[in-house]
PDB file of C-alpha atoms in Angstrom:
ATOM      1  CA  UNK A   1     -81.970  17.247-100.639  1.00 46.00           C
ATOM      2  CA  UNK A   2     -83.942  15.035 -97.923  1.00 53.00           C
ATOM      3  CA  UNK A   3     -83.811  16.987 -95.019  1.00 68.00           C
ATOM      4  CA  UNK A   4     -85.221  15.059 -91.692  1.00 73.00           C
ATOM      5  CA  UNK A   5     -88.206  17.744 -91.470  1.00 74.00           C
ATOM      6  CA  UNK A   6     -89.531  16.162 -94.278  1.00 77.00           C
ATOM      7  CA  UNK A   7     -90.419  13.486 -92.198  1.00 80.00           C
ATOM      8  CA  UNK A   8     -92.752  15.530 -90.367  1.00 82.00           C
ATOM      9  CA  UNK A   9     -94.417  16.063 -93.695  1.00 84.00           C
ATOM     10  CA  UNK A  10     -94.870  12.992 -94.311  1.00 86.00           C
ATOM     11  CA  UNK A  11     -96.134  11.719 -91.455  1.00 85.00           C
ATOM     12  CA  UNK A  12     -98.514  14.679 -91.559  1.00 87.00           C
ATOM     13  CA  UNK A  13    -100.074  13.422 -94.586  1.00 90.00           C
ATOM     14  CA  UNK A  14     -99.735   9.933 -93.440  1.00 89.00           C
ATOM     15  CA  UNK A  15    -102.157  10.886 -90.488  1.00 90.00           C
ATOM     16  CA  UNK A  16    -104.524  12.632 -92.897  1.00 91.00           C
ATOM     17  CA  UNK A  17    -105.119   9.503 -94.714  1.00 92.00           C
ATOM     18  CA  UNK A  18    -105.750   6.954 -91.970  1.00 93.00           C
ATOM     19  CA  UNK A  19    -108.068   9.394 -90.024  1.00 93.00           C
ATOM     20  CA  UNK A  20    -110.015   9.648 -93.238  1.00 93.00           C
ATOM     21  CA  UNK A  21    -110.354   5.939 -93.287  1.00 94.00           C
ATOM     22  CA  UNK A  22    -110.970   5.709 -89.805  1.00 94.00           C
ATOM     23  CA  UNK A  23    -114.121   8.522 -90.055  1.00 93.00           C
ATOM     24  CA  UNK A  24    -116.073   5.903 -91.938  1.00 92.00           C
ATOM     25  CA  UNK A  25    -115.845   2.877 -89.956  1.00 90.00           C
ATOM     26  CA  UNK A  26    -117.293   2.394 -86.358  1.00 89.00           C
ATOM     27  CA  UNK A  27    -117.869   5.191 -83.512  1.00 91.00           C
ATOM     28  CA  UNK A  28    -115.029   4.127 -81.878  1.00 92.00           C
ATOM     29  CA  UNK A  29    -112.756   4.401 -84.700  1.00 93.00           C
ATOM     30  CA  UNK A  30    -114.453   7.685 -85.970  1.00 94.00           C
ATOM     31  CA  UNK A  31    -113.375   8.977 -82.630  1.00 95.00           C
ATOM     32  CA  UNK A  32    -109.573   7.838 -83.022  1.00 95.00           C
ATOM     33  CA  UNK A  33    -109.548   8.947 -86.085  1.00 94.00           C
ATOM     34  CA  UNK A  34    -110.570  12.715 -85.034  1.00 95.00           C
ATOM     35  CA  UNK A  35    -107.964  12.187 -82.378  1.00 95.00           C
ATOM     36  CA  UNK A  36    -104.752  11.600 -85.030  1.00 95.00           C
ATOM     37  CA  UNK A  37    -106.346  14.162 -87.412  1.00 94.00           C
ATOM     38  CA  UNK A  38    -106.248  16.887 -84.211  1.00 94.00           C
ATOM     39  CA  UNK A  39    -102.498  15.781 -83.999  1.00 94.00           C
ATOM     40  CA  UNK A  40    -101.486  15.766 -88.149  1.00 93.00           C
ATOM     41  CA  UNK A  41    -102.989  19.077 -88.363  1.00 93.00           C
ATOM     42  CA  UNK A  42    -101.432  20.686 -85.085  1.00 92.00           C
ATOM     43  CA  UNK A  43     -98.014  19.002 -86.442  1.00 89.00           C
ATOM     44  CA  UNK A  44     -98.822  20.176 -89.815  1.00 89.00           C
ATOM     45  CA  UNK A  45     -99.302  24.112 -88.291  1.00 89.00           C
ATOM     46  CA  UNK A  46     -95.925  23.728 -86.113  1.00 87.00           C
ATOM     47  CA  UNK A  47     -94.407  22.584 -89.554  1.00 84.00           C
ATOM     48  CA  UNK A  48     -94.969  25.600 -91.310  1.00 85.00           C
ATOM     49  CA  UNK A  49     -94.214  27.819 -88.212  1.00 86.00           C
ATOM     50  CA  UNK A  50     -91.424  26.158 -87.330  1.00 83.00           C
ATOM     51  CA  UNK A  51     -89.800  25.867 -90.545  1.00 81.00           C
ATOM     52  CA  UNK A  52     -90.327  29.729 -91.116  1.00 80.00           C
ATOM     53  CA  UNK A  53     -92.653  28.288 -93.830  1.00 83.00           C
ATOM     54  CA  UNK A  54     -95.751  31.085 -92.741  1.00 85.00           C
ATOM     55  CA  UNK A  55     -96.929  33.919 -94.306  1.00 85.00           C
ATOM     56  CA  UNK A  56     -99.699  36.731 -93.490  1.00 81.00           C
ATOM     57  CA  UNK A  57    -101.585  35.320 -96.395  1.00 82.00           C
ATOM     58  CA  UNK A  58    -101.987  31.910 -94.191  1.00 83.00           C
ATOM     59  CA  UNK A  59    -104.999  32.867 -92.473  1.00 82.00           C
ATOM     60  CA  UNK A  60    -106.398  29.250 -90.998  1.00 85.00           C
ATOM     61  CA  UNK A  61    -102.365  28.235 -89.727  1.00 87.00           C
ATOM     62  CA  UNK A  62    -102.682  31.632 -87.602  1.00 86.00           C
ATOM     63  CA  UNK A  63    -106.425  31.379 -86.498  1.00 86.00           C
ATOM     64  CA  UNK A  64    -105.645  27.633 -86.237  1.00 89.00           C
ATOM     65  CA  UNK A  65    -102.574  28.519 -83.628  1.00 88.00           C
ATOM     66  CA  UNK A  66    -104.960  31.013 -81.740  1.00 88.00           C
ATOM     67  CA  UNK A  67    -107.618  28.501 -81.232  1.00 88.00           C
ATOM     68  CA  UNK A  68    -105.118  26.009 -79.224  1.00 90.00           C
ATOM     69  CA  UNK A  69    -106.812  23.175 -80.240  1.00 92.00           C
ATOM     70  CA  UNK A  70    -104.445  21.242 -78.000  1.00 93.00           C
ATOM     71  CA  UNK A  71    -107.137  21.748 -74.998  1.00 94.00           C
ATOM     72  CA  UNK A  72    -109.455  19.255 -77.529  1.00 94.00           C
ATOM     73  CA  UNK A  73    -106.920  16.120 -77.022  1.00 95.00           C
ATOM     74  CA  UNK A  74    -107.311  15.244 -73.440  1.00 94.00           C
ATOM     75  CA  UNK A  75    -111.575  14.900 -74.222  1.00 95.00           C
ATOM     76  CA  UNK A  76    -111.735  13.332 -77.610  1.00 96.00           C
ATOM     77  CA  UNK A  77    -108.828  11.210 -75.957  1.00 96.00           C
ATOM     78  CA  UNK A  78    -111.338  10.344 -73.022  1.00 95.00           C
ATOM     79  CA  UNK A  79    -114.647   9.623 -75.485  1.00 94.00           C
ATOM     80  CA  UNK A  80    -112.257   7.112 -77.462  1.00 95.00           C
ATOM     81  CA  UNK A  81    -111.408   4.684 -74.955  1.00 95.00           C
ATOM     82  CA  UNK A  82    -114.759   5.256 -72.963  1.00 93.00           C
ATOM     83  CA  UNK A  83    -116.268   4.038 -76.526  1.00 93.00           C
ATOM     84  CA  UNK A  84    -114.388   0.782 -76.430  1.00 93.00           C
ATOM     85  CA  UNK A  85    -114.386  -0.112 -72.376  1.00 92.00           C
ATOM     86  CA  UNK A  86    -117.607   1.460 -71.495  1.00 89.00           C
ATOM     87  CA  UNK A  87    -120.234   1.448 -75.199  1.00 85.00           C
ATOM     88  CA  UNK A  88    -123.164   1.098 -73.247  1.00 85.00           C
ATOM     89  CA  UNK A  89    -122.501   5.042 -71.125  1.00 82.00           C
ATOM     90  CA  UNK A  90    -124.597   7.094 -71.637  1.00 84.00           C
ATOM     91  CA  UNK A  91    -122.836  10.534 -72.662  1.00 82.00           C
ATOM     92  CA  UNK A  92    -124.731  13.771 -70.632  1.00 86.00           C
ATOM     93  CA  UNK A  93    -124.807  17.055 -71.387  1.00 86.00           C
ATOM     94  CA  UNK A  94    -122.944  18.043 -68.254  1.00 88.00           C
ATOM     95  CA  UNK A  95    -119.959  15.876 -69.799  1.00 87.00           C
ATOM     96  CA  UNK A  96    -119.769  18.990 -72.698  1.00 89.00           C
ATOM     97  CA  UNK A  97    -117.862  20.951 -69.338  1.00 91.00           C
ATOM     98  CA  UNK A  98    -115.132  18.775 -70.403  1.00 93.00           C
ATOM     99  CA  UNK A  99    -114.748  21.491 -73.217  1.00 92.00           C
ATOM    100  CA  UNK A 100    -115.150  24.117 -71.143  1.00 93.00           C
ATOM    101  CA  UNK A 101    -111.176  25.171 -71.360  1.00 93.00           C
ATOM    102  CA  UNK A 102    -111.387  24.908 -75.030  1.00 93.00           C
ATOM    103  CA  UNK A 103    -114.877  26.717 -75.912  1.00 93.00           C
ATOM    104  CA  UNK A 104    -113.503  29.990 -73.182  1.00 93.00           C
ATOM    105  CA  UNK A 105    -109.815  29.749 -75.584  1.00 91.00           C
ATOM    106  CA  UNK A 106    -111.842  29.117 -78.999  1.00 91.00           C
ATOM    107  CA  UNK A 107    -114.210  32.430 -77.910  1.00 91.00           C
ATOM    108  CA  UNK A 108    -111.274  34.948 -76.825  1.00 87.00           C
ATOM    109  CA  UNK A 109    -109.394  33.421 -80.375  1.00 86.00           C
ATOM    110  CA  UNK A 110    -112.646  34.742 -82.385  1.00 85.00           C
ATOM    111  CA  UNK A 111    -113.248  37.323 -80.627  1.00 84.00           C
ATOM    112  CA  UNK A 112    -110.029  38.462 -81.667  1.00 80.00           C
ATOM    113  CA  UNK A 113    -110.601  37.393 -84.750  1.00 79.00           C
ATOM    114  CA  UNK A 114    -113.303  39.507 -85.633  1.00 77.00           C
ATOM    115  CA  UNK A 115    -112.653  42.791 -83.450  1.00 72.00           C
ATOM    116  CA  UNK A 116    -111.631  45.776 -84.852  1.00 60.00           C
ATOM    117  CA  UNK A 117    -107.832  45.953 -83.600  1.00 62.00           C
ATOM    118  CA  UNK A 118    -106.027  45.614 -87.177  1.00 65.00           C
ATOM    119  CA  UNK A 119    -102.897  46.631 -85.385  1.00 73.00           C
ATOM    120  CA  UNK A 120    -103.276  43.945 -83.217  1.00 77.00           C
ATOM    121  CA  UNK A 121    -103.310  41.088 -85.986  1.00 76.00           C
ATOM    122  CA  UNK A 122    -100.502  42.840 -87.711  1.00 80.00           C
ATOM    123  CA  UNK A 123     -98.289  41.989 -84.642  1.00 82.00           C
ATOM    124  CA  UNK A 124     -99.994  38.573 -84.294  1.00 83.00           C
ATOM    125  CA  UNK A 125     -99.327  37.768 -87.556  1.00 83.00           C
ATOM    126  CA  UNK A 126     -96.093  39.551 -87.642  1.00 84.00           C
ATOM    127  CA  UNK A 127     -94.793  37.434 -84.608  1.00 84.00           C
ATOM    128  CA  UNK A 128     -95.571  34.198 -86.007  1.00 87.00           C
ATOM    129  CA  UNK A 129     -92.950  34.722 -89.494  1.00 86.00           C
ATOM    130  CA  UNK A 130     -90.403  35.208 -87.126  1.00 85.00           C
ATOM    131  CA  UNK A 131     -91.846  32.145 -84.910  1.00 85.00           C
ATOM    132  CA  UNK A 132     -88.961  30.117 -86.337  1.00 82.00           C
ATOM    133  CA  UNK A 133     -86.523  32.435 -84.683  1.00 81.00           C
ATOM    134  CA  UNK A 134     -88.475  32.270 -81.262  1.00 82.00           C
ATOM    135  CA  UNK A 135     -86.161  31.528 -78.610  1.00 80.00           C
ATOM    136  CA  UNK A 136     -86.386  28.038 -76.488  1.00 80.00           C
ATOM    137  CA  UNK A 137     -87.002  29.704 -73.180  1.00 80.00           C
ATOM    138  CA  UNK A 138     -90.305  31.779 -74.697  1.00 78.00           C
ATOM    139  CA  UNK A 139     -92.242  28.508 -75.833  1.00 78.00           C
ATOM    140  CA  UNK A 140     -92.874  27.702 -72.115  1.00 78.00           C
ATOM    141  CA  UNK A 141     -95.411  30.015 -71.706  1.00 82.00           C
ATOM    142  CA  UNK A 142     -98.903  29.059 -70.245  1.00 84.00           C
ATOM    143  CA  UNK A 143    -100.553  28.734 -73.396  1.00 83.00           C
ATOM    144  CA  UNK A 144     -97.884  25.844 -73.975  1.00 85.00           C
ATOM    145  CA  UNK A 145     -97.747  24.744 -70.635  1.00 88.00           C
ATOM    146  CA  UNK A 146    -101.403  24.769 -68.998  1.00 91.00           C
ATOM    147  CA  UNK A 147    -102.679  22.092 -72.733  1.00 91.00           C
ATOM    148  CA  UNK A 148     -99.768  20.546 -71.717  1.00 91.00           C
ATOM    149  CA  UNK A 149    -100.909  19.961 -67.846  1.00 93.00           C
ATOM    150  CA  UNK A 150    -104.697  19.310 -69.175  1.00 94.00           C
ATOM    151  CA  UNK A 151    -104.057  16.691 -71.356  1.00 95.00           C
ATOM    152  CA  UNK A 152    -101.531  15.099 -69.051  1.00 94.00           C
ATOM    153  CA  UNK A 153    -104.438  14.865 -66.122  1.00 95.00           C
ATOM    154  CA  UNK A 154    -106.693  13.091 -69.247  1.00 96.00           C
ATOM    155  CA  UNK A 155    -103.787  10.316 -70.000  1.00 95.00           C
ATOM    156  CA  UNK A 156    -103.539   9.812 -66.600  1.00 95.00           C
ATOM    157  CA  UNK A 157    -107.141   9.280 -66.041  1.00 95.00           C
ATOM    158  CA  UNK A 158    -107.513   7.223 -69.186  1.00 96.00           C
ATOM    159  CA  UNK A 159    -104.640   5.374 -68.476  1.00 96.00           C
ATOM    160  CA  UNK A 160    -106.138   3.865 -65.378  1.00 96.00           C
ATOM    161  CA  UNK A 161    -109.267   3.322 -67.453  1.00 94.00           C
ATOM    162  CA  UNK A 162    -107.340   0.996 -69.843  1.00 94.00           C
ATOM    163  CA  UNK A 163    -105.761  -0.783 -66.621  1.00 93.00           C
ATOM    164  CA  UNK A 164    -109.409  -1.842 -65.210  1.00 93.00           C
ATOM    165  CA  UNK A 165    -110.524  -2.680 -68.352  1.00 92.00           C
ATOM    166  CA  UNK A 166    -107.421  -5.144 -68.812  1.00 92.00           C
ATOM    167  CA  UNK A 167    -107.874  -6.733 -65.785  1.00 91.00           C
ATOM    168  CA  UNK A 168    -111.653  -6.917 -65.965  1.00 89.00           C
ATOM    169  CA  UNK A 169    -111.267  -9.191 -69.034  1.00 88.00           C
ATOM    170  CA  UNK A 170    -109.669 -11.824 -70.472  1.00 85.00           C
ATOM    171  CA  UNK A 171    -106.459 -10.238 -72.596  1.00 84.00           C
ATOM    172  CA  UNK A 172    -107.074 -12.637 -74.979  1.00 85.00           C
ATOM    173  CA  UNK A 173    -110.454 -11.761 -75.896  1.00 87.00           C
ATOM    174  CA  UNK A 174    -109.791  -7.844 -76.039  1.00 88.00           C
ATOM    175  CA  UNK A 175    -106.671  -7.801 -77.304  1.00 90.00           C
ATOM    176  CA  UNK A 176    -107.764  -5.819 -80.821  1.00 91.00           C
ATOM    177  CA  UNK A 177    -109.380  -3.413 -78.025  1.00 92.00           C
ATOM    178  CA  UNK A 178    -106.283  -3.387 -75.694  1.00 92.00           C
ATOM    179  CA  UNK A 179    -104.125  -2.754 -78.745  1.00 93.00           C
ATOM    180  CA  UNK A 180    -105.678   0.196 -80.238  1.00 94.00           C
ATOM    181  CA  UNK A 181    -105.665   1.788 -76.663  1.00 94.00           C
ATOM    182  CA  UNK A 182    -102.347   1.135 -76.005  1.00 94.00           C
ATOM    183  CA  UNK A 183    -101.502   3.123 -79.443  1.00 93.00           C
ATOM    184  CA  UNK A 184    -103.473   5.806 -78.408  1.00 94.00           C
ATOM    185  CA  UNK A 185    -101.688   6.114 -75.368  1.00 95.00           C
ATOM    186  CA  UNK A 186     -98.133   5.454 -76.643  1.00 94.00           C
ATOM    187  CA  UNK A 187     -98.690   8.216 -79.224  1.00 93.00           C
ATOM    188  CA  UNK A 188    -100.059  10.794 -76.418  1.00 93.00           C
ATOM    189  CA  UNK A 189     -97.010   9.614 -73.830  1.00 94.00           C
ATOM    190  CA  UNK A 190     -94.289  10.189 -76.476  1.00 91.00           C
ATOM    191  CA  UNK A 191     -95.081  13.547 -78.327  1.00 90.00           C
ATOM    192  CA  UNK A 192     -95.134  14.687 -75.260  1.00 89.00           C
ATOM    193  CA  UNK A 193     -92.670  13.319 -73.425  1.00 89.00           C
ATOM    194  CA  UNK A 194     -90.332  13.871 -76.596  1.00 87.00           C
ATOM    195  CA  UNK A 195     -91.151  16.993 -76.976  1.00 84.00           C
ATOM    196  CA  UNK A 196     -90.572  18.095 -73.272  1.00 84.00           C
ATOM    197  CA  UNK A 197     -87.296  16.287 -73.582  1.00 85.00           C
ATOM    198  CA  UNK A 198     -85.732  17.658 -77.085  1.00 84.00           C
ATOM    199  CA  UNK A 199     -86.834  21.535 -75.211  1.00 83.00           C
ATOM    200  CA  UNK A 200     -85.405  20.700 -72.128  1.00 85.00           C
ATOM    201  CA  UNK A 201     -82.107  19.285 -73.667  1.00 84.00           C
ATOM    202  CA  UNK A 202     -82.012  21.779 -76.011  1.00 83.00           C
ATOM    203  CA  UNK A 203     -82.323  24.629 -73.198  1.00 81.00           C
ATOM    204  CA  UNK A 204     -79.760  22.737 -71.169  1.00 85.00           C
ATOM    205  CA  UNK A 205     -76.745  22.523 -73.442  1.00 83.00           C
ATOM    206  CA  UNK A 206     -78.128  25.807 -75.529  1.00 80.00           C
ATOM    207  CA  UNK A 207     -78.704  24.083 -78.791  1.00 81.00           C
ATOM    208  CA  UNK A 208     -80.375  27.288 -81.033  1.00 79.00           C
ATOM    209  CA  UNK A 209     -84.329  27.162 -82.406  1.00 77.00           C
ATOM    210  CA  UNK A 210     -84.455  25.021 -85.780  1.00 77.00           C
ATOM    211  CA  UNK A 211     -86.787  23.108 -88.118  1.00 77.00           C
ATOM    212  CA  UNK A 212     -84.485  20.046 -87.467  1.00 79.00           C
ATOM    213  CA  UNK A 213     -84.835  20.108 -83.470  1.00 80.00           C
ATOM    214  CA  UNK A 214     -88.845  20.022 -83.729  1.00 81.00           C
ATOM    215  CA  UNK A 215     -88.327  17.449 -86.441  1.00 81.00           C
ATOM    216  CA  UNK A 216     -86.667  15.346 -83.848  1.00 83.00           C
ATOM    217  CA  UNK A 217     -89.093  15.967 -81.405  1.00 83.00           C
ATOM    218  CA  UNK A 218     -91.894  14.777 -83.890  1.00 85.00           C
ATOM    219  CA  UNK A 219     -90.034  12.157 -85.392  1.00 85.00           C
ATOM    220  CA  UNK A 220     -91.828   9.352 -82.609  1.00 86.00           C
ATOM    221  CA  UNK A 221     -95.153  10.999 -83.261  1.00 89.00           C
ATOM    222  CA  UNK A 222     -94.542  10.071 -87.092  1.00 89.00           C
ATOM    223  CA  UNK A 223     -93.671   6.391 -86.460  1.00 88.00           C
ATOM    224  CA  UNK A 224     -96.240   5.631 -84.033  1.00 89.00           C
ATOM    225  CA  UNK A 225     -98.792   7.123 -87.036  1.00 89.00           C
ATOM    226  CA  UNK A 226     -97.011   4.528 -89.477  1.00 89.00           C
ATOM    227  CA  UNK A 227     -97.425   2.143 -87.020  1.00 90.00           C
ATOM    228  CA  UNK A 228    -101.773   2.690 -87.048  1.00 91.00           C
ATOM    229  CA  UNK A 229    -101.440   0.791 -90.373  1.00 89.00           C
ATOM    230  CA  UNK A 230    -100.233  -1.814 -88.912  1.00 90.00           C
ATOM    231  CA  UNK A 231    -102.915  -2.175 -86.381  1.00 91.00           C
ATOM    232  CA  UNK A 232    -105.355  -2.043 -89.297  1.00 91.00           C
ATOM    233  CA  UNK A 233    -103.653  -4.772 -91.333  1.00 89.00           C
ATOM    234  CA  UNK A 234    -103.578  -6.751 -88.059  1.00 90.00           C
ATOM    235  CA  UNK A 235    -107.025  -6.289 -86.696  1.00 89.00           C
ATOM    236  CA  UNK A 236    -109.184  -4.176 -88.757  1.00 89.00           C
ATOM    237  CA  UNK A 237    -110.700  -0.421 -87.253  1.00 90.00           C
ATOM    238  CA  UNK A 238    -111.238  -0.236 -83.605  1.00 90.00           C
ATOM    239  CA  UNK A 239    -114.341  -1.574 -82.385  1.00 87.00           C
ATOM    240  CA  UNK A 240    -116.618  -1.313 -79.012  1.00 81.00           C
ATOM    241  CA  UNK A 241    -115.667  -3.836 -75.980  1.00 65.00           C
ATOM    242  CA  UNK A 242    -118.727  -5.729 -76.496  1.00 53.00           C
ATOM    243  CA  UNK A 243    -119.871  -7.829 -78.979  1.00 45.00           C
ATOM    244  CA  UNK A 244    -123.126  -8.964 -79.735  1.00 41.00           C
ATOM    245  CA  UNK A 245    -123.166 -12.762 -79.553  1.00 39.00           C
ATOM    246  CA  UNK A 246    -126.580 -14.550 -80.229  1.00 38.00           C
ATOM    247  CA  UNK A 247    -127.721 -17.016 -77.034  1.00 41.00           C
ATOM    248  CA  UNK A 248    -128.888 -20.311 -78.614  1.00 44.00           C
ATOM    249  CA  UNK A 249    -132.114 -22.174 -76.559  1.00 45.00           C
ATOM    250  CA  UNK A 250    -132.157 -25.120 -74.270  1.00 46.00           C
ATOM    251  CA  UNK A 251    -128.530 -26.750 -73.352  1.00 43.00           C
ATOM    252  CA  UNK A 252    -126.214 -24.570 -74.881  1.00 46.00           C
ATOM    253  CA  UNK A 253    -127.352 -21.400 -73.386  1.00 47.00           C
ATOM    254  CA  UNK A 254    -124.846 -21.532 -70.286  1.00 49.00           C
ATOM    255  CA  UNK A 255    -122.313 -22.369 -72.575  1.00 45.00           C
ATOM    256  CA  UNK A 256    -122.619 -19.423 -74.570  1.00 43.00           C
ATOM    257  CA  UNK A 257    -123.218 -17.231 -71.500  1.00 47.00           C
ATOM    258  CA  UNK A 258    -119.946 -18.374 -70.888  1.00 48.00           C
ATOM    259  CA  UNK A 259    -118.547 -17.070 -74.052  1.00 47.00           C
ATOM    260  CA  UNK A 260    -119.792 -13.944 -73.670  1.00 45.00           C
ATOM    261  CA  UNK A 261    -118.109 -13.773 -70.246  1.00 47.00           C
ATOM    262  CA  UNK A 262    -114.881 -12.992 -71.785  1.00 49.00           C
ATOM    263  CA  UNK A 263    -116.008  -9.997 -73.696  1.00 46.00           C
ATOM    264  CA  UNK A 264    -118.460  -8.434 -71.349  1.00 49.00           C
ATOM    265  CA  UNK A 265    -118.029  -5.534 -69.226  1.00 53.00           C
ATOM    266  CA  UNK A 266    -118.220  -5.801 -65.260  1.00 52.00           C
ATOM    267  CA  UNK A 267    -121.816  -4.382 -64.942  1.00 54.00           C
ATOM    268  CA  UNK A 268    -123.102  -7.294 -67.685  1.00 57.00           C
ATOM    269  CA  UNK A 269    -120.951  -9.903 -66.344  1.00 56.00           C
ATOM    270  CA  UNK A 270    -122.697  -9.132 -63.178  1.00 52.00           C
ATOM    271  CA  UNK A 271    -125.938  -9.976 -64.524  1.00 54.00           C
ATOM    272  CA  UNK A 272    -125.323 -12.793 -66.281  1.00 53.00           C
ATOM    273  CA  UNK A 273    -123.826 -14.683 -63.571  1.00 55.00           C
ATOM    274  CA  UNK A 274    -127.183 -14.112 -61.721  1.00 52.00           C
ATOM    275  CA  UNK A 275    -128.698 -15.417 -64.944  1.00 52.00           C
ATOM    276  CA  UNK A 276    -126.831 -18.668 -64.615  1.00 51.00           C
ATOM    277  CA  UNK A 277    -127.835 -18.895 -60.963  1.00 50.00           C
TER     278      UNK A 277
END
């Protein structure tokens, strides 16, 4: 019987496969691609806790969990739609403090990892088979709540990066750009919006833990990763802001100058207007 967790399943693999596409096309696309993979294999993880699918055996879903790679989203989010507004920055290596919050959680998860405390990954282990069972009121702890906060601060920020860039340039000119921004954001404003909601709700009128209530939660995270195919069929893998358009001699050099205009980004549109001058 079809149960509405499948769903979750399926968009799971669904996000597999277009990230894989996405890996071999530009650097823009390589980085949304690792940005849905990140969220069909922390949906895949939740599946199999949630579903009381885990067992001890399942060593990468619990080291996976420990890691919190939900600190990653907010960056890679960041890199993606500075790739396509801004592909002429320059990325320095104090911009690696951005994954500062992940490396400290990813070095406490190995370090307990690889200690000597076997009781301790007995109970680790032990509490996530009965992390189906985990009351509502539990999963708002701070290593739910402060990714949560972190990646919020990252939309926001990127968020106002995609509202410059829009009014910078022409909409129609960027609109393959705008619209695989948009996405990005859309997906990152509804899982977790949605997911706040279904917990909150669910806390409220005191509807019990279940596979079917995270399925719910999930279930706009799974259409908007359907919906990435459409994007492709509509305007191919994401691409940088800027083309490169070739300036023919003599006449027709302000003319294409003025092509260019639509596509360029503030600092270039700068210059070429002192070119025309």
């Amino acid at each position: 019987m079809f149960a509405i967790s499948n769903l979750v399943a399926i968009g799971c693999i669904q996000g597999g496969a277009v990230s894989s596409y996405l890996f071999f096309k530009s650097k823009a696309a390589r980085w949304l691609g690792s940005f849905l993979m990140l969220i069909s294999v922390n949906m895949c993880v939740a599946f199999y806790l949630n579903g009381g699918l885990f067992t001890p055996e399942m060593t990468w879903v619990a080291l996976w969990n420990s890691a919190n790679t939900y600190w990653l989203l907010g960056p890679i989010l960041l890199v993606f739609v500075l790739t396509i507004t801004q592909p002429y920055k320059k990325f320095r290596v104090r911009d690696l403090l951005h994954l500062l919050p992940f490396g400290i959680n990813l070095l406490l998860a190995l370090t307990f990892w690889f200690s000597k405390h076997s009781l301790s990954h007995i109970d680790y282990l032990n509490s996530l088979v009965q992390w189906r069972d985990m009351p509502l009121i539990e999963r708002f702890s701070l290593s739910f709540l402060l990714p949560a906060i972190h990646f919020t601060l990252y939309l926001l920020v990127t968020s106002w990066l995609a509202l410059k860039y829009w009014k910078e340039n022409e909409v129609k000119q960027v609109a393959a750009q705008l619209s695989w921004i948009c996405l990005a954001l859309t997906i990152s404003y509804l899982m977790m919006s949605t997911m706040l909601g279904v917990l909150v709700v669910a806390l409220i009128l005191d509807i019990p833990s279940s596979p079917s209530l995270f399925a719910i939660a999930n279930l706009t995270t799974v259409l908007c990763l359907f919906s990435v195919s459409l994007l492709l069929a509509r305007f191919g893998a994401p691409e940088a802001g800027n083309r490169q358009v070739s300036i023919p001699a003599g006449k027709s050099a302000n003319k294409a100058c003025t092509q260019i205009k639509g596509i360029a980004t503030a600092q270039e549109q700068a210059q070429l207007d002192r070119l025309e001058l």
